[in-house]
Coordinates of C-alpha atoms in Angstrom, one line a residue:
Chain Q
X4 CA 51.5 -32.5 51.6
X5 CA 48.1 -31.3 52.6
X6 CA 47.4 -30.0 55.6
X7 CA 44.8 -31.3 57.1
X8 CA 41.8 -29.4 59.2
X9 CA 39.7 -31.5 61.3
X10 CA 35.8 -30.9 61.9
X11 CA 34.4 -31.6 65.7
X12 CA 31.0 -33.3 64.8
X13 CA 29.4 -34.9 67.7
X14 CA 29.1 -39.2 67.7
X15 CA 26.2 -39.1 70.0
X16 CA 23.5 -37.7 70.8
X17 CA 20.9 -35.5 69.3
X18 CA 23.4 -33.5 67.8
X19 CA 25.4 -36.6 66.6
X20 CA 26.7 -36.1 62.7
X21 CA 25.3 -32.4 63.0
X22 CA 27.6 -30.0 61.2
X23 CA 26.7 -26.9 63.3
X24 CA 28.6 -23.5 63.8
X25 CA 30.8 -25.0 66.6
X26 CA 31.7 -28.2 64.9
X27 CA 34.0 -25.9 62.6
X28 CA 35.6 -24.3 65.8
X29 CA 38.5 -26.6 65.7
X30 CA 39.3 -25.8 61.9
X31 CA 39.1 -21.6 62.7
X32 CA 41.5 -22.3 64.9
X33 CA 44.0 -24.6 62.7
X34 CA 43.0 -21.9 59.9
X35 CA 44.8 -19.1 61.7
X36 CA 48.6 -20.7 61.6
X37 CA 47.6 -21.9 57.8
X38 CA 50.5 -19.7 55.5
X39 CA 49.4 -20.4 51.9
X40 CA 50.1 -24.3 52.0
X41 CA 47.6 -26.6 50.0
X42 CA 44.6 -26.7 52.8
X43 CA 41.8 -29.8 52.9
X44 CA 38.9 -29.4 55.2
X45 CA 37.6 -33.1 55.9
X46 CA 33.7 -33.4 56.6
X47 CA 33.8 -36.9 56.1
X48 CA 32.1 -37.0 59.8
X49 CA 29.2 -35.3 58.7
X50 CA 25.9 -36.7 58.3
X51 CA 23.6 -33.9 58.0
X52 CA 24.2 -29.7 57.5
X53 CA 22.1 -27.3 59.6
X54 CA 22.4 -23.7 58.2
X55 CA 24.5 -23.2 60.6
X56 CA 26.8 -25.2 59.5
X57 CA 26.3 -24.2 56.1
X58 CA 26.9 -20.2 57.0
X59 CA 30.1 -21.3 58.8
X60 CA 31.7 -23.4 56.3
X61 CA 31.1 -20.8 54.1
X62 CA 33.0 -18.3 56.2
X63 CA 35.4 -20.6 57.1
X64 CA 36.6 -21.2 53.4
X65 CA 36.2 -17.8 52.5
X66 CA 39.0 -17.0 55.3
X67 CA 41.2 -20.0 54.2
X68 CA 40.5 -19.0 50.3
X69 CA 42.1 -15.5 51.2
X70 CA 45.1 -17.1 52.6
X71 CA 45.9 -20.1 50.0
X72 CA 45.5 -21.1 47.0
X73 CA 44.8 -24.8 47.3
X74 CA 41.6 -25.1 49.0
X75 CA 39.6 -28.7 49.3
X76 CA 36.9 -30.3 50.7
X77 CA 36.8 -34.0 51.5
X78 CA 33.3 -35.2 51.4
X79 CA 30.9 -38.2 52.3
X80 CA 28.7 -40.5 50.7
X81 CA 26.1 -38.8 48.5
X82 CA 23.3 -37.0 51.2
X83 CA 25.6 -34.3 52.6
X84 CA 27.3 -33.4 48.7
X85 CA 23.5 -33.7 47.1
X86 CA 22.9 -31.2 49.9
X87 CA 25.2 -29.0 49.8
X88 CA 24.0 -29.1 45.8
X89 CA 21.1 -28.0 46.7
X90 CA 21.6 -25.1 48.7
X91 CA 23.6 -23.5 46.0
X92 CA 27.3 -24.5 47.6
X93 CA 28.8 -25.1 44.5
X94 CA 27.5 -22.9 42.0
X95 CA 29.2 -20.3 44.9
X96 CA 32.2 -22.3 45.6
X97 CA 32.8 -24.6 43.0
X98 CA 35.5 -23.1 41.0
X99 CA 37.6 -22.2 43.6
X100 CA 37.8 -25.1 45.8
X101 CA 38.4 -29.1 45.2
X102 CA 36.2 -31.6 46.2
X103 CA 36.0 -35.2 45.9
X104 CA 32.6 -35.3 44.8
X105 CA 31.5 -35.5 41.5
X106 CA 29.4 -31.9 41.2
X107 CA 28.4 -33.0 37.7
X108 CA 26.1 -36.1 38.8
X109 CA 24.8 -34.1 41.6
X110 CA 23.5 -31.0 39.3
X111 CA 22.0 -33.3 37.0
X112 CA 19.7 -35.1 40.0
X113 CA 19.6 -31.6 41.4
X114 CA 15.6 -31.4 42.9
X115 CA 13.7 -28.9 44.7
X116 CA 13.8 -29.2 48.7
X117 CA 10.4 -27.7 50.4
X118 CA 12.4 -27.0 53.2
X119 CA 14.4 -25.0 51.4
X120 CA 13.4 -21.3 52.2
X121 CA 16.6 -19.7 51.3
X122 CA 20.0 -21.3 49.9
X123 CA 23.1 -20.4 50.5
X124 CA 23.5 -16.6 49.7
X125 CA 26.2 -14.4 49.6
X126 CA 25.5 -10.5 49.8
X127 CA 27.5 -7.4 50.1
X128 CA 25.1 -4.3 50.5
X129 CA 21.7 -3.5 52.2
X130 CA 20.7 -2.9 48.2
X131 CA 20.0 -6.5 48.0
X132 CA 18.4 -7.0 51.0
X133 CA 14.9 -6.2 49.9
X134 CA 15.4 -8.6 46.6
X135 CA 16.2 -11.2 49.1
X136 CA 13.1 -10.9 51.6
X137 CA 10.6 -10.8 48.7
X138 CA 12.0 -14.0 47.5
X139 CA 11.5 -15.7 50.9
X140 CA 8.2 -14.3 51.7
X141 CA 6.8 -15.5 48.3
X142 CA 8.0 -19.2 49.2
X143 CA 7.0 -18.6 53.0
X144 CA 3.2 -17.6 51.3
X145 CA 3.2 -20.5 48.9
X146 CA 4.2 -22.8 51.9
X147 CA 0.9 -21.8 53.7
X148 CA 2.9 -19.9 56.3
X149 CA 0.8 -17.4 58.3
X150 CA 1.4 -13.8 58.2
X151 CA 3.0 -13.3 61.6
X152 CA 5.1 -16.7 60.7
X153 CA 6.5 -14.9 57.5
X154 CA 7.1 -11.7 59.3
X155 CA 8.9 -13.0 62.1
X156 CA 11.0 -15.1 59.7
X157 CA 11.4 -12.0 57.0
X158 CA 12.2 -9.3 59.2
X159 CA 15.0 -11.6 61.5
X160 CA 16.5 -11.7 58.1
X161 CA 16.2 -8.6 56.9
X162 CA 17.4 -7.0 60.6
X163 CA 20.3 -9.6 60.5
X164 CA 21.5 -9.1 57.1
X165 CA 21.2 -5.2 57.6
X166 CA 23.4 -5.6 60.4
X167 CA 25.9 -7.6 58.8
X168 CA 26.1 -5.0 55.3
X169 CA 26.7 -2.4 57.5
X170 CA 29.2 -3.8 60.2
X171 CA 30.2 -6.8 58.4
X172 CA 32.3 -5.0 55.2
X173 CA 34.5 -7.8 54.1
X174 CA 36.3 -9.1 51.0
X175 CA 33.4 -11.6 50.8
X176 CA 30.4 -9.6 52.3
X177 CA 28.3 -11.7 54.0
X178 CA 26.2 -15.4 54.0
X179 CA 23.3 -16.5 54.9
X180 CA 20.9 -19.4 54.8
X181 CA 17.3 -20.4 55.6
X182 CA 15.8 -24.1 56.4
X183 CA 12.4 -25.3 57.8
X184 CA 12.8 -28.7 59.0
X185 CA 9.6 -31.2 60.2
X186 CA 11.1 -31.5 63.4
X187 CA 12.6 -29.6 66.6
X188 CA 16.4 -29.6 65.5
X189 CA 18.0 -27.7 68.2
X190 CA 18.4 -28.6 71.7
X191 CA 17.3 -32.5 72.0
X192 CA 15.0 -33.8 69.0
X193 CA 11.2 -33.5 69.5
X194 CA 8.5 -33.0 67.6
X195 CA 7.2 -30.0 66.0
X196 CA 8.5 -27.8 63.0
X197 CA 11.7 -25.2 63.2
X198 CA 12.8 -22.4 60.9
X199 CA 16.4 -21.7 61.2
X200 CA 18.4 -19.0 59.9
X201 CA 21.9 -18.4 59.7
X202 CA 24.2 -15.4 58.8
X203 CA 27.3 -14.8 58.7
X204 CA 30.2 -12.2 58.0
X205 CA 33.6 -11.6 57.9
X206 CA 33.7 -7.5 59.1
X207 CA 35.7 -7.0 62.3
X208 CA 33.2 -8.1 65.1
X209 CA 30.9 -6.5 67.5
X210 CA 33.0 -6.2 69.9
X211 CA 35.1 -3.7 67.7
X212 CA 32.2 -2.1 66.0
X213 CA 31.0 -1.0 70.0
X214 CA 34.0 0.3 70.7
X215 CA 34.1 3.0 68.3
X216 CA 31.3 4.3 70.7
X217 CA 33.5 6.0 73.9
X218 CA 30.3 5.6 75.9
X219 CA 30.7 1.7 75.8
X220 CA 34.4 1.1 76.8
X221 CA 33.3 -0.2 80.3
X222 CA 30.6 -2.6 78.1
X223 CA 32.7 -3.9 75.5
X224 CA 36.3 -5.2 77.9
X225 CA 35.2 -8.8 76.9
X226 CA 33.5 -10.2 73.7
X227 CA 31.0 -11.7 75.4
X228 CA 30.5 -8.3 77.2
X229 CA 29.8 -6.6 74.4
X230 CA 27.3 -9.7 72.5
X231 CA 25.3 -9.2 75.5
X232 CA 24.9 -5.1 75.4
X233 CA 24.6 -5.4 71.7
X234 CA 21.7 -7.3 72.4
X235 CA 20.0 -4.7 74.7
X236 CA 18.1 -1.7 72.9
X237 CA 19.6 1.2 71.4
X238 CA 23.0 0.1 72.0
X239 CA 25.1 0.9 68.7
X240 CA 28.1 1.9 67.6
X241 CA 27.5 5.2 66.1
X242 CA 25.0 6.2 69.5
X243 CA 22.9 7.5 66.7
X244 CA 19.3 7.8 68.5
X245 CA 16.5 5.5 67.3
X246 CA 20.4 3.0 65.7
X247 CA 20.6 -0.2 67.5
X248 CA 16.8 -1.5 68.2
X249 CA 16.9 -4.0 65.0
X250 CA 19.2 -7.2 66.9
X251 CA 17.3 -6.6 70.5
X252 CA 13.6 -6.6 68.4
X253 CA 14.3 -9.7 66.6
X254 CA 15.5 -11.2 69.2
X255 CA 12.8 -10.8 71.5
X256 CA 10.6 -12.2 68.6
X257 CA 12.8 -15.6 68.6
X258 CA 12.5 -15.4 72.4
X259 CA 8.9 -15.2 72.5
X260 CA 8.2 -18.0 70.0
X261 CA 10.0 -20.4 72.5
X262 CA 13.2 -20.4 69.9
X263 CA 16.6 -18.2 70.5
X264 CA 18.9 -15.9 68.6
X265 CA 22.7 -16.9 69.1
X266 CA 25.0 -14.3 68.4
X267 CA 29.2 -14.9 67.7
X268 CA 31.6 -12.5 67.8
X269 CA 35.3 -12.9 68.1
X270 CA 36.0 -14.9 71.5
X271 CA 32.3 -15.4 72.4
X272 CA 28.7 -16.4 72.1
X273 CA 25.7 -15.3 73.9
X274 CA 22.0 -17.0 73.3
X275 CA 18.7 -15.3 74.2
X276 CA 16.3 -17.5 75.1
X277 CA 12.8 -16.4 76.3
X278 CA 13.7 -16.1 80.2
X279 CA 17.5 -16.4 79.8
X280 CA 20.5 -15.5 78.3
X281 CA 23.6 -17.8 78.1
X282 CA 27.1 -16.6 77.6
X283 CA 30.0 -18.5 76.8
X284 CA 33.6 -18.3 75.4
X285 CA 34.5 -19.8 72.8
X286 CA 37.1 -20.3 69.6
X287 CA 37.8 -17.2 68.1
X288 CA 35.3 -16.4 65.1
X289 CA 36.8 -14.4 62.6
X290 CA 33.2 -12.2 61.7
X291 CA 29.7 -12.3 63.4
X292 CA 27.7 -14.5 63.4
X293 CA 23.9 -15.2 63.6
X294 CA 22.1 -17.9 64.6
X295 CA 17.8 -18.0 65.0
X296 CA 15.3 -20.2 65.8
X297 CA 11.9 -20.1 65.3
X298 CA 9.5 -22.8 66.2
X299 CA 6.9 -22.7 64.3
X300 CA 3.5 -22.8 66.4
X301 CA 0.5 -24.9 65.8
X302 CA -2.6 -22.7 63.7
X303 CA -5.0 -23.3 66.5
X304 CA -3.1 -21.4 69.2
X305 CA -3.2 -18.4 67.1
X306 CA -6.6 -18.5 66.6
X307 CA -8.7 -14.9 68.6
X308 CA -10.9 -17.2 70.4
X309 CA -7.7 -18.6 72.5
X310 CA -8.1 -18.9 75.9
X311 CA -5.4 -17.2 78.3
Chain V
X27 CA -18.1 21.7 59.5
X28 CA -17.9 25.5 60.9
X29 CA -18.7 28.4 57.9
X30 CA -16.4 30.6 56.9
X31 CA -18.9 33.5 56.9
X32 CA -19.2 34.1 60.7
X33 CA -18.3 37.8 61.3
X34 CA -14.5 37.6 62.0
X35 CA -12.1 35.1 59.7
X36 CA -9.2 34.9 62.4
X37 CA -12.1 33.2 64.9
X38 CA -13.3 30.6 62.5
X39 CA -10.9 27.5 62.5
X40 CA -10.0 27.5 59.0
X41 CA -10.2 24.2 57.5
X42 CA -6.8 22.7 57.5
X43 CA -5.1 20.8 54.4
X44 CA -5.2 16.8 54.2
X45 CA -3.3 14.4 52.1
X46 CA -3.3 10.9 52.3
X47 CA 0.5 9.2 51.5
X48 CA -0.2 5.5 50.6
X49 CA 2.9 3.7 51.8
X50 CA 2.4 0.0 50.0
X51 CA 1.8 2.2 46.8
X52 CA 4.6 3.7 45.8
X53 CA 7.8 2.2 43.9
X54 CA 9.5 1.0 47.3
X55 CA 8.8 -2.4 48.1
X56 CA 5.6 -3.2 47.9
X57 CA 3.7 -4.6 50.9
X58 CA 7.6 -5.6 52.6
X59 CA 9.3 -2.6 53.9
X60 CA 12.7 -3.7 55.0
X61 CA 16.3 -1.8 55.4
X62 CA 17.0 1.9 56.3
X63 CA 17.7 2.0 52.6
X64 CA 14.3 1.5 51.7
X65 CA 12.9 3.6 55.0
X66 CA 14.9 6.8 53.3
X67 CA 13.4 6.7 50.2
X68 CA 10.0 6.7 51.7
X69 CA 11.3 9.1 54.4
X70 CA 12.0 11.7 51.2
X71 CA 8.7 10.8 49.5
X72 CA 7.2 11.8 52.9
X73 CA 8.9 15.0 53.2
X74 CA 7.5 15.8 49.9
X75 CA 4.1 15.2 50.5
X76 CA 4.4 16.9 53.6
X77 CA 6.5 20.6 52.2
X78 CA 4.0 20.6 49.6
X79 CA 0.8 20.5 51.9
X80 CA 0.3 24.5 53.0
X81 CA 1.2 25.3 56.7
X82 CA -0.8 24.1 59.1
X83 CA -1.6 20.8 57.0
X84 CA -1.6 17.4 58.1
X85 CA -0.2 14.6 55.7
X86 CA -2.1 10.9 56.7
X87 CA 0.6 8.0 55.9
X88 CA -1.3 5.3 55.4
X89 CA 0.5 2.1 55.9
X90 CA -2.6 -0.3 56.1
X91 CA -1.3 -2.4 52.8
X92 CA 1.8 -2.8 54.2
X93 CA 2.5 -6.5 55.6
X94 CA 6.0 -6.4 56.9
X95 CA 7.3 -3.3 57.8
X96 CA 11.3 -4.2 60.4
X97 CA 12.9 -1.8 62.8
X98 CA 15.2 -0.2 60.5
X99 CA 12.7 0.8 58.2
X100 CA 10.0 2.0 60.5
X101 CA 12.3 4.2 62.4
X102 CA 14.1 5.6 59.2
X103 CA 11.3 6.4 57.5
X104 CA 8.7 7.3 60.8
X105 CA 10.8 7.7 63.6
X106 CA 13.1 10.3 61.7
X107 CA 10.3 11.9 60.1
X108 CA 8.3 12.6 63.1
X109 CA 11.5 13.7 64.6
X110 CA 12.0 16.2 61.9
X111 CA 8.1 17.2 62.8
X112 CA 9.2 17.7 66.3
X113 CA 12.0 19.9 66.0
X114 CA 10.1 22.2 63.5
X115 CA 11.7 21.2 60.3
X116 CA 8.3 21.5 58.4
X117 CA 6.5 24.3 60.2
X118 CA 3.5 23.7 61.3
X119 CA 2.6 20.9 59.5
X120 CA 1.2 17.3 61.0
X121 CA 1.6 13.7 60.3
X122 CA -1.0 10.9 61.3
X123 CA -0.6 7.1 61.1
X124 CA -3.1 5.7 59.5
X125 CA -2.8 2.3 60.9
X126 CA -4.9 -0.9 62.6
X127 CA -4.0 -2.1 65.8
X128 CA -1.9 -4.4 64.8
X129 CA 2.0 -6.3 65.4
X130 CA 3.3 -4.0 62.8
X131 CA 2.9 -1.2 64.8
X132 CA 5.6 -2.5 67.4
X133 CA 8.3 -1.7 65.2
X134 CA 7.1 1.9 64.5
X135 CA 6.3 1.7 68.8
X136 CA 8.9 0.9 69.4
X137 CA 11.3 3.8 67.1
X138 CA 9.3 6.3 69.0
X139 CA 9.8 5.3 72.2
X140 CA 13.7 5.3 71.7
X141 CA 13.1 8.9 70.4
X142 CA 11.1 9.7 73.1
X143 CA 8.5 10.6 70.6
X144 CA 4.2 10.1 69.7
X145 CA 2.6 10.2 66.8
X146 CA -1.6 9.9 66.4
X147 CA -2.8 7.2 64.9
X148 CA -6.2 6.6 63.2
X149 CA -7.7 3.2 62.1
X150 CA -8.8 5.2 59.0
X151 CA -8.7 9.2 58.0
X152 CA -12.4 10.2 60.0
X153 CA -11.6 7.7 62.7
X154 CA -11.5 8.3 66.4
X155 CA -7.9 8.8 66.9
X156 CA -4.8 7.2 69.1
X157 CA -1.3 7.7 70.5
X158 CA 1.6 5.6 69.5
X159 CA 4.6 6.1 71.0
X160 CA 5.0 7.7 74.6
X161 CA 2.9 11.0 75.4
X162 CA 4.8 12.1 79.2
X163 CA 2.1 11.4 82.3
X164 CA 1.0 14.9 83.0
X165 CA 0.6 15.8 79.2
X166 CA -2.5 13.0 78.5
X167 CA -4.7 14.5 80.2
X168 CA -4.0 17.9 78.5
X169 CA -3.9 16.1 75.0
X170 CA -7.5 13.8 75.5
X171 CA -9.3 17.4 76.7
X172 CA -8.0 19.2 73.0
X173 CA -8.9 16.3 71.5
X174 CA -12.3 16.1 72.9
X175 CA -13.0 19.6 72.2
X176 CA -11.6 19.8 68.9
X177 CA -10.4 23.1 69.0
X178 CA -10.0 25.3 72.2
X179 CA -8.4 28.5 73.7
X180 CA -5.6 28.2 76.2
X181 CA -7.9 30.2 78.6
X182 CA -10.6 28.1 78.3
X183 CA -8.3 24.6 78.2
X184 CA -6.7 26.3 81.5
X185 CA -10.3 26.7 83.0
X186 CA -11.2 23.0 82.0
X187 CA -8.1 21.2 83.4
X188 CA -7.5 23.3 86.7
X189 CA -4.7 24.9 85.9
X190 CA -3.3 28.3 85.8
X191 CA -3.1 29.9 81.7
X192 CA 1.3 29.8 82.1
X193 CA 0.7 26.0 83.2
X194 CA -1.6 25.0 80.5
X195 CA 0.0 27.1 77.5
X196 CA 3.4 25.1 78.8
X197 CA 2.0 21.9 78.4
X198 CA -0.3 22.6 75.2
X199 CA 3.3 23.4 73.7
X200 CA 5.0 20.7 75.0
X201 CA 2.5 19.2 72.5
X202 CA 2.5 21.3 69.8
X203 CA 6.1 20.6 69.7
X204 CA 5.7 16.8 70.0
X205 CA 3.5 17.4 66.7
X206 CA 0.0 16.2 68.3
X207 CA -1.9 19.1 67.9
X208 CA -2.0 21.8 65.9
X209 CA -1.5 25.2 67.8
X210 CA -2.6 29.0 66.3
X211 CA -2.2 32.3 67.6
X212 CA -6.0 34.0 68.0
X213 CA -7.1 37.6 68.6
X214 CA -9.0 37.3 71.5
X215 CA -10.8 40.6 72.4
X216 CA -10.0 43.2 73.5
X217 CA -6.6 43.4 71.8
X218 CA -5.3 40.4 73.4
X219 CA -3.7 37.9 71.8
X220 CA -3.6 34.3 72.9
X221 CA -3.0 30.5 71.9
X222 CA -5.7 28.0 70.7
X223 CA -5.4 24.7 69.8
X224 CA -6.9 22.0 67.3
X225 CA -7.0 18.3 66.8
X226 CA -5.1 17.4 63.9
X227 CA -6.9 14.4 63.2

């Protein structure tokens, strides 16, 4: 007997069939009790992955890999597997989960995606870091992306990713994943073009990497606490001057282009947004997590004869 | 440019060393310069370039061929390095950005503020210079008038800005220190001795 970890994807609206970060929230929490029985994750609700989504599920089988040895995947139809294909899922997972899809057929059809900027990636020390934003700014260049386009995207990634090989050490490191979609994904569906990137690790939390910083025990009593002073500049936990400007910077960036930065930690989530900053508690996350978006603006409006 | 045959050597400001440090053209990443990793190994090549230019020198890092340059990087391999400058670590040797106005310089900005550091910054070596970074309110002044004169006395800096000699050697030091000038001990006659100081770009 299987036990069975159920997925909350959203029937309606413009999130509807999204696997996002919090559609796995009821499976971290099942995850938790699991005690080395055979464990299937069902995204047969699924109709489309975000990176998101992708970063999460990635974490999420990662934590139930380490605590059983039966792990599977129950998937639908053919987009969501062919996806999932695509962004590398099961050359990283595939021989240490089930699935119910046949891998084989998929690899065979396997095609390129243009949104594609980065697929799934697992990584384990800054060392690889720079191998990973040359690969991504040769794509973003080939793509036609403008300069300030690719360094907003390229240096959220490589500020993320830092963050996550230092503070993040796991048995699995870290993941991340990058995808430019034709349309606004988050928030309600409109047009325009969005680059979103994911990241996430398995290291104990930002909440615990503040604390080892005495100056921030009155900052850090909460999770959500410390996700918002993690996000100010210069807060770090080593109080190192000139440490902790990387996560505020890149998140002003996000801000700025009319997209956010979403940061999970344990017990809660805070997103930046460019006049606002939501907090919110949530299932327990057993890592950090990153989530950005970048809108990606029209050439004109960049243009130096722009009018204020 | 001032001969060195005038009557007494110790007057004539003695031309000072340059070298030029091409960031994008080393072995470190090209024209992306990402992770603290990457912003030591520059930050060593730097020091390099720097110990090996004679005291009083000034080492240009030229990061114009750079495209991408994040946080980490920019205050591992600047902010820590003009740190270093600051506390002395290299004598009396100088460091100038050569730099455009441009969004990369946010990230290098934006290390010196949280260090509560400047460093000058040229569009090219020759070119009028800049501040980036945070120069205190009451030391501008005191920084544009060396600047403008290109070298000067502390007496005659004091005269210029109003100030007592004490006041003006404090701030000229404060400077110094910062590393945005270059300050020399002069024998002024008779048998006094007293501070001038130079533009280093």
């Amino acid at each position: 007997m299987k036990t069975q970890l159920e997925l909350n994807v959203s029937g309606r609206g413009a999130m509807s069939g999204v696997l996002t970060m919090g559609s796995l929230d009821p499976a971290f929490s099942a995850a938790t009790g699991i005690r080395g029985e055979p464990v299937v994750v069902d995204l047969r609700t699924v109709e489309f992955v975000e990176p998101a989504g992708l970063c999460g599920l990635a974490a999420l089988l990662e934590f139930l890999c380490g605590r059983c040895e039966d792990v599977s995947l129950t998937l639908p139809g053919r987009d969501v597997p062919a996806y999932l294909e695509r962004m590398n899922f099961f050359r990283i997972f595939g021989d240490r989960i089930g699935t119910n899809a046949d891998v084989e057929s998929l690899e065979e059809r396997r095609r390129h995606n243009p949104g594609t900027l980065q697929e799934l990636i697992n990584f384990h020390t800054e060392e690889e870091i720079p191998g990973i934003i040359r690969r991504i700014s040769e794509i973003l260049e080939n793509q036609g992306y403008r300069l300030r386009e690719r360094v907003a995207i390229c240096s959220t990634l490589s500020e993320v990713c830092a963050n996550a090989a230092e503070h993040g050490i796991s048995s699995f490191g870290a993941y991340a994943a990058v995808q430019a979609y034709h349309h606004i994904v988050s928030g309600s569906r409109r047009r325009g073009e969005e680059v979103l990137i994911a990241i996430a690790d398995g290291g104990v939390g930002v909440r615990e990497t503040l604390s080892r910083n005495p100056k921030y025990a009155e900052e850090t009593a909460t999770d959500n606490e410390a996700l918002r002073h993690a996000l100010e500049m210069g807060v770090s936990g080593t109080g190192e001057l000139g440490r902790g400007g990387g996560l505020a910077l890149v998140a002003g960036i996000a801000a700025r282009s009319g997209g956010s930065l979403s940061l999970r930690s344990g017990a809660g989530r805070v997103t930046v947004y460019e006049s606002r900053k939501n907090s919110r508690n949530v299932p327990q996350f057993p890592g950090t997590f990153v989530r950005v978006s970048l809108p990606r603006t029209p050439a004109e409006k960049d243009t130096k004869t722009d009018a204020p | 440019m001032i001969s060195l045959t005038t009557v007494r050597m110790e007057l004539a400001p003695e031309e000072r060393a340059q070298a030029t440090f091409e960031v994008a053209g080393g072995d470190f990443g090209g024209k992306l310069m990402v992770t603290r990793r990457t912003g030591r190994a520059v930050r060593a090549a730097l020091e390099e370039a720097l110990t090996d230019l004679p005291k009083g020198g000034t080492l240009y890092v030229d990061t114009r061929g750079v495209e991408l340059m994040d946080y980490s990087f920019a205050d591992e391999a600047l902010g820590i390095l003009a740190s270093r400058v600051a506390s002395g670590e290299y004598g009396e040797r100088h460091l100038v950005l050569v730099e455009e106005d441009r969004d990369l310089l946010e990230n290098v900005e934006a290390s010196l503020m949280q260090r509560s550091l400047a460093m000058i910054r040229v569009d090219e070596v020759g070119a009028e210079p800049g501040i980036v970074g945070k120069v205190p309110e009451h030391l501008a002044d005191t920084l544009q008038a060396i600047y403008d004169a290109g070298s000067i006395t502390n007496t005659a800096l004091a005269a210029k800005l109003g100030l007592n000699n004490t006041a003006c050697n404090n701030r000229a030091t404060r400077l110094a220190k910062l590393g945005l000038i270059h300050r020399k001990t002069e024998t002024a006659a008779p048998g006094g001795r007293q501070y001038a100081y130079e533009r280093i770009a």
